[in-house]
Coordinates of C-alpha atoms in Angstrom, one line a residue:
M1 CA 34.5 -17.1 -41.2
K2 CA 37.2 -19.8 -41.2
I3 CA 40.5 -18.5 -42.6
T4 CA 41.2 -20.7 -45.7
D5 CA 42.8 -20.0 -49.1
S6 CA 39.4 -20.2 -50.9
N7 CA 37.7 -17.9 -48.5
V8 CA 40.4 -15.2 -48.8
I9 CA 40.3 -15.5 -52.6
R10 CA 36.5 -15.1 -52.5
F11 CA 36.9 -12.1 -50.3
H12 CA 39.2 -10.4 -52.7
L13 CA 37.0 -11.2 -55.7
Q14 CA 34.0 -9.7 -54.0
V15 CA 35.8 -6.5 -52.7
L16 CA 38.0 -5.8 -55.7
Y17 CA 35.9 -6.9 -58.7
G18 CA 32.3 -7.3 -57.3
I19 CA 32.3 -11.0 -58.2
S20 CA 30.7 -13.4 -55.8
V21 CA 31.3 -17.1 -56.0
K22 CA 29.1 -19.7 -54.4
N23 CA 30.6 -22.7 -52.6
F24 CA 30.8 -25.7 -54.8
A25 CA 27.9 -28.1 -54.1
K26 CA 28.9 -31.3 -52.3
K27 CA 27.7 -34.4 -54.1
K28 CA 25.5 -36.6 -52.0
G29 CA 27.0 -39.8 -53.4
K30 CA 29.9 -40.6 -55.6
L31 CA 29.8 -43.3 -58.3
V32 CA 32.6 -45.8 -58.0
Y33 CA 33.7 -47.5 -61.1
T34 CA 35.8 -50.6 -61.4
G35 CA 37.7 -52.1 -64.3
A36 CA 39.7 -50.3 -67.0
K37 CA 36.9 -48.0 -68.2
M38 CA 38.3 -44.6 -69.4
F39 CA 35.3 -42.5 -70.5
G40 CA 32.5 -41.2 -68.3
V41 CA 34.5 -42.0 -65.1
P42 CA 35.2 -39.5 -62.3
L43 CA 38.7 -38.2 -62.1
E44 CA 39.4 -39.8 -58.8
N45 CA 38.5 -43.2 -60.2
L46 CA 40.9 -42.9 -63.2
P47 CA 44.5 -44.1 -63.3
R48 CA 46.6 -40.9 -62.9
R49 CA 50.2 -40.1 -63.4
Y50 CA 52.2 -37.6 -61.3
I51 CA 53.6 -34.8 -63.4
P52 CA 55.9 -32.6 -61.3
E53 CA 54.9 -29.4 -62.9
F54 CA 51.1 -30.0 -62.7
G55 CA 50.4 -32.8 -60.2
L56 CA 48.2 -35.9 -60.8
V57 CA 46.9 -36.0 -64.4
P58 CA 44.8 -38.9 -66.0
C59 CA 47.1 -41.3 -67.8
F60 CA 44.9 -41.2 -70.9
L61 CA 45.2 -37.4 -71.2
V62 CA 49.0 -37.6 -70.8
D63 CA 49.4 -40.3 -73.4
G64 CA 47.0 -38.7 -75.9
C65 CA 48.5 -35.2 -75.6
S66 CA 52.1 -36.6 -75.8
L67 CA 51.3 -38.4 -79.0
L68 CA 49.6 -35.3 -80.5
L69 CA 52.7 -33.2 -79.7
D70 CA 54.7 -35.4 -82.1
R71 CA 52.2 -34.5 -84.8
V72 CA 51.4 -31.0 -83.8
G73 CA 51.8 -29.7 -87.3
T74 CA 48.7 -31.6 -88.6
V75 CA 46.4 -29.1 -90.3
G76 CA 43.0 -28.6 -88.5
L77 CA 44.0 -30.6 -85.4
F78 CA 40.9 -30.8 -83.0
R79 CA 38.8 -29.0 -85.6
K80 CA 38.7 -31.8 -88.2
P81 CA 36.8 -34.8 -86.7
G82 CA 38.1 -38.3 -86.8
S83 CA 36.5 -41.3 -88.3
L84 CA 33.5 -42.4 -86.2
P85 CA 33.9 -46.2 -86.8
R86 CA 37.6 -46.0 -85.9
V87 CA 37.0 -43.8 -82.8
K88 CA 34.4 -46.4 -81.6
I89 CA 36.8 -49.2 -81.9
L90 CA 39.5 -47.2 -80.1
R91 CA 37.2 -46.5 -77.2
E92 CA 36.4 -50.2 -76.8
K93 CA 40.1 -51.1 -76.8
L94 CA 41.0 -48.4 -74.3
N95 CA 38.2 -49.5 -72.0
R96 CA 39.6 -53.0 -72.1
G97 CA 43.0 -51.6 -71.1
D98 CA 44.7 -52.1 -74.5
D99 CA 47.3 -49.7 -75.8
A100 CA 45.7 -48.5 -79.0
L101 CA 46.8 -44.9 -79.3
S102 CA 50.3 -45.5 -80.7
T103 CA 48.8 -46.5 -84.1
A104 CA 45.8 -44.1 -84.1
S105 CA 45.6 -41.2 -86.5
P106 CA 46.0 -37.7 -84.9
Y107 CA 42.4 -36.7 -85.8
D108 CA 41.0 -39.8 -84.1
T109 CA 43.2 -39.2 -81.0
A110 CA 42.2 -35.5 -80.9
T111 CA 38.5 -36.6 -81.1
L112 CA 39.0 -39.0 -78.2
V113 CA 40.6 -36.2 -76.1
K114 CA 37.6 -34.0 -76.6
Q115 CA 35.2 -36.8 -75.8
F116 CA 37.1 -37.6 -72.7
C117 CA 36.7 -34.0 -71.4
R118 CA 33.1 -33.8 -72.5
E119 CA 31.9 -37.1 -70.9
L120 CA 33.3 -36.6 -67.4
P121 CA 30.5 -36.9 -64.9
E122 CA 31.5 -33.6 -63.4
L123 CA 32.7 -30.7 -65.6
L124 CA 36.3 -29.7 -65.2
F125 CA 35.0 -26.2 -64.7
P126 CA 32.2 -26.7 -62.1
S127 CA 28.9 -25.1 -63.0
E128 CA 29.0 -22.9 -59.9
L129 CA 32.0 -21.1 -61.5
H130 CA 30.7 -20.4 -64.9
A131 CA 28.8 -17.1 -64.2
A132 CA 31.8 -15.7 -62.3
L133 CA 34.1 -16.6 -65.1
L134 CA 31.9 -14.8 -67.6
K135 CA 31.6 -11.7 -65.3
A136 CA 35.3 -11.6 -64.9
Q137 CA 35.8 -11.8 -68.7
A138 CA 33.3 -8.9 -69.2
L139 CA 35.4 -6.5 -67.0
P140 CA 36.4 -3.4 -69.0
D141 CA 40.0 -3.2 -67.7
L142 CA 42.4 -5.8 -69.1
Q143 CA 44.5 -6.0 -66.0
D144 CA 41.4 -6.5 -63.8
K145 CA 40.1 -9.1 -66.2
M146 CA 43.3 -11.1 -66.0
A147 CA 43.6 -10.9 -62.3
A148 CA 40.0 -11.9 -61.7
L149 CA 40.3 -14.9 -64.0
Q150 CA 43.5 -16.0 -62.3
L151 CA 41.9 -15.8 -58.9
L152 CA 38.9 -17.8 -60.1
S153 CA 41.2 -20.5 -61.5
C154 CA 42.6 -20.9 -58.0
L155 CA 39.2 -21.9 -56.6
L156 CA 39.1 -25.2 -58.5
P157 CA 39.5 -28.5 -56.7
A158 CA 43.0 -29.9 -56.9
K159 CA 42.1 -32.8 -59.3
N160 CA 40.3 -30.4 -61.7
S161 CA 43.1 -27.8 -61.5
S162 CA 45.9 -30.3 -62.3
C163 CA 44.0 -31.7 -65.3
L164 CA 43.2 -28.2 -66.7
Q165 CA 46.7 -26.9 -66.2
Y166 CA 48.1 -29.8 -68.2
L167 CA 45.5 -29.4 -70.9
F168 CA 45.9 -25.6 -71.3
D169 CA 49.7 -25.9 -71.4
F170 CA 49.3 -28.5 -74.2
L171 CA 46.8 -26.3 -76.1
H172 CA 49.2 -23.4 -75.8
K173 CA 52.0 -25.5 -77.5
V174 CA 49.5 -26.4 -80.2
S175 CA 48.6 -22.7 -80.8
Q176 CA 52.3 -21.8 -81.1
R177 CA 52.4 -24.0 -84.3
C178 CA 49.3 -22.2 -85.8
S179 CA 51.3 -21.4 -88.9
D180 CA 51.4 -25.1 -89.6
N181 CA 48.2 -26.5 -88.2
L182 CA 46.1 -23.3 -88.7
M183 CA 44.7 -23.7 -85.1
T184 CA 45.0 -20.4 -83.3
S185 CA 44.2 -19.9 -79.6
S186 CA 40.8 -18.6 -80.6
N187 CA 40.1 -21.6 -82.9
L188 CA 41.1 -24.0 -80.1
A189 CA 38.9 -22.2 -77.6
T190 CA 35.9 -22.4 -79.9
V191 CA 36.4 -26.1 -80.3
F192 CA 36.8 -26.8 -76.5
V193 CA 33.8 -24.7 -75.3
P194 CA 31.3 -27.6 -75.5
C195 CA 33.8 -29.8 -73.6
L196 CA 34.8 -27.3 -70.8
L197 CA 32.2 -24.5 -70.6
P198 CA 29.0 -25.9 -72.2
P199 CA 26.0 -23.5 -72.2
P200 CA 23.4 -24.9 -69.7
N201 CA 20.3 -23.6 -71.6
K202 CA 19.2 -21.7 -74.7
T203 CA 19.6 -18.3 -73.0
E204 CA 23.3 -19.0 -72.6
M205 CA 23.6 -20.0 -76.2
S206 CA 23.3 -16.4 -77.5
E207 CA 26.1 -15.1 -79.6
E208 CA 27.3 -12.7 -76.9
R209 CA 27.4 -15.3 -74.1
L210 CA 29.1 -17.8 -76.4
E211 CA 31.7 -15.3 -77.3
L212 CA 32.5 -14.7 -73.6
R213 CA 32.9 -18.4 -73.0
V214 CA 35.4 -18.6 -76.0
L215 CA 37.3 -15.6 -74.6
V216 CA 37.6 -17.2 -71.2
L217 CA 39.2 -20.3 -72.7
R218 CA 41.3 -18.3 -75.1
T219 CA 42.8 -16.3 -72.1
F220 CA 43.8 -19.5 -70.3
I221 CA 45.3 -21.0 -73.5
E222 CA 47.3 -17.9 -74.2
F223 CA 48.5 -17.5 -70.6
P224 CA 48.6 -21.0 -69.1
H225 CA 51.4 -20.1 -66.7
V226 CA 48.9 -18.0 -64.5
F227 CA 46.3 -20.7 -64.3
G228 CA 45.9 -21.9 -60.7
V229 CA 48.7 -19.7 -59.4
I230 CA 47.9 -17.6 -56.4
P231 CA 49.4 -14.1 -56.7
K232 CA 51.9 -13.0 -54.2
T233 CA 49.7 -10.2 -52.9
I234 CA 47.0 -12.7 -52.1
M235 CA 49.5 -14.9 -50.3
D236 CA 50.7 -12.0 -48.2
S237 CA 47.1 -11.1 -47.3
M238 CA 46.5 -14.7 -46.3
K239 CA 49.4 -14.5 -43.9
Y240 CA 47.8 -11.3 -42.5
F241 CA 44.4 -12.9 -42.1
V242 CA 45.9 -16.0 -40.5
N243 CA 48.0 -13.9 -38.1
F244 CA 45.0 -11.6 -37.4
A245 CA 42.9 -14.7 -36.6
H246 CA 45.7 -16.0 -34.4
L247 CA 45.9 -12.7 -32.5
E248 CA 42.1 -12.6 -32.2
D249 CA 42.2 -16.1 -30.6
V250 CA 45.0 -15.0 -28.3
F251 CA 43.0 -11.9 -27.2
K252 CA 39.9 -14.0 -26.7
K253 CA 41.9 -16.4 -24.5
R254 CA 43.5 -13.5 -22.7
N255 CA 40.1 -11.9 -22.1
Q256 CA 38.7 -15.2 -20.8
K257 CA 41.6 -15.4 -18.4
I258 CA 41.1 -11.8 -17.2
C259 CA 37.4 -12.5 -16.7
S260 CA 38.1 -15.6 -14.7
L261 CA 40.7 -13.8 -12.7
K262 CA 38.3 -10.9 -12.0
V263 CA 35.7 -13.4 -10.9
K264 CA 38.2 -15.1 -8.5
Q265 CA 39.3 -11.7 -7.2
S266 CA 35.7 -10.6 -6.6
E267 CA 35.0 -13.8 -4.7
K268 CA 38.1 -13.2 -2.6
T269 CA 37.0 -9.6 -2.0
V270 CA 33.6 -10.7 -0.9
L271 CA 35.0 -13.2 1.5
W272 CA 37.5 -10.7 2.9
I273 CA 34.7 -8.1 3.4
Q274 CA 32.5 -10.6 5.1
S275 CA 35.4 -11.6 7.5
K276 CA 36.1 -7.9 8.2
L277 CA 32.5 -7.2 9.0
K278 CA 32.6 -9.9 11.7
I279 CA 35.6 -8.4 13.5
R280 CA 35.1 -4.7 12.8
P281 CA 35.3 -2.6 16.0
A282 CA 32.1 -1.0 17.3
V283 CA 31.6 2.7 16.3
S284 CA 29.4 5.1 18.2
D285 CA 26.2 6.3 16.6
Q286 CA 27.4 9.9 16.8
T287 CA 30.6 9.1 15.0
L288 CA 28.8 7.1 12.4
V289 CA 26.5 10.0 11.7
C290 CA 29.4 12.4 11.4
I291 CA 31.2 10.0 9.0
T292 CA 28.3 9.4 6.6
R293 CA 26.9 13.0 6.6
G294 CA 27.8 14.6 3.3
D295 CA 31.4 13.3 3.3
P296 CA 32.9 12.8 -0.2
K297 CA 33.8 9.1 -1.1
L298 CA 37.3 9.2 -2.4
R299 CA 38.4 5.6 -2.2
R300 CA 37.7 2.6 -0.1
S301 CA 40.8 2.5 2.1
V302 CA 41.5 -0.4 4.4
G303 CA 40.5 0.6 8.0
L304 CA 39.1 4.0 7.0
E305 CA 36.3 3.6 9.6
T306 CA 38.9 3.3 12.4
F307 CA 40.5 6.7 11.7
P308 CA 39.5 9.6 14.1
N309 CA 36.7 11.8 12.9
I310 CA 38.3 15.2 12.2
R311 CA 35.0 17.0 11.9
L312 CA 33.7 15.5 15.2
F313 CA 37.1 16.4 16.8
R314 CA 36.7 20.0 15.6
T315 CA 33.1 20.3 16.9
C316 CA 34.4 19.4 20.4
M317 CA 37.2 22.0 20.4
P318 CA 35.4 25.4 20.8
N319 CA 34.4 24.8 24.6
E320 CA 38.0 24.0 25.5
D321 CA 39.2 27.1 23.6
Q322 CA 36.8 29.3 25.4
S323 CA 37.8 28.0 28.9
F324 CA 41.5 28.4 27.9
R325 CA 40.9 31.9 26.7
S326 CA 38.9 32.9 29.9
A327 CA 41.6 31.5 32.2
N328 CA 44.3 33.4 30.3
K329 CA 42.1 36.6 30.5
T330 CA 41.7 36.3 34.3
S331 CA 45.4 35.8 34.8
V332 CA 46.3 38.8 32.7
L333 CA 43.8 41.0 34.6
T334 CA 45.2 39.9 37.9
A335 CA 48.7 40.8 36.9
M336 CA 47.7 44.3 35.7
E337 CA 45.8 45.0 39.0
R338 CA 48.9 44.0 41.0
L339 CA 51.1 46.3 38.9
Q340 CA 48.7 49.2 39.3
H341 CA 48.5 48.7 43.1
K342 CA 52.3 48.6 43.3
N343 CA 52.6 51.9 41.4
W344 CA 50.0 53.5 43.6
R345 CA 51.8 52.5 46.8
R346 CA 55.0 54.0 45.4
R347 CA 53.3 57.3 44.7
S348 CA 51.6 57.5 48.1
S349 CA 54.6 56.7 50.2
P350 CA 56.6 59.7 51.7
I351 CA 59.9 60.6 50.2

């Protein structure tokens, strides 16, 4: 497995929370739009503005949310729909590149923001992530739930993550004025479910599943500061995995060098043995038999075959010992006989 941020995050989600996330499907072809069209256009084809805290965010979303913050106390913001005829005219003007938001009502602007998110060719939350988000929200422990949702938000593509971070930060500011606009985090999450986490079929439209979708968005609205932020523990584990992979590569290279060195050494050894076999001195058959007969093989020393055979040497010693002993015995007997003869002569001689 290649060591990347997303793979390490998937690993932690699977091991710690039992949540498996499929890789996002790669689109075969991307639609390229030209002109000033704003709605139904992929994020990469939209004019975007760099916001230091969030990254590249579509200009329309920045302008619309900025204008709504000035009127954040409007009652029923995002819940009360705008005028359909006025919204249609605003869309046409925006698609032509006209600046029409400055004079629009807050309800019309809020309706356009929802339409913008809902009509994107690719959902801001990819469909491959929906089941994992609902499973994380269903975890019984609150701390595990928050941690799993935070990790899942880190798997989003950069363009999606920047847009959602900006949007949730804006909705969090709207919910803080709920005493004026009556739009709590739960109400805002309910309104934005069709735009961000739409149910794909009738089965997912059950009350329980819809409630999970609302709770996912509510969590991100109430805690926008954790969205897309990789925890420190995961960052530390990434360094460990990267270092481990680096060490693994080092050991692989080291083993390859050792193997190649062993091959070279074995080749040199074979050549050396072949050269020694050519110049090895001749050894008698008897000596060869004595060397190979039941002798333990301790090590292959250089020139071992040229050393004298101790066992053969010892088998030749008994005859020499016997002759040496017989010669000594004869000499001793002769000396004793001479001594006895000398004593006898002394006794027999007259005094």
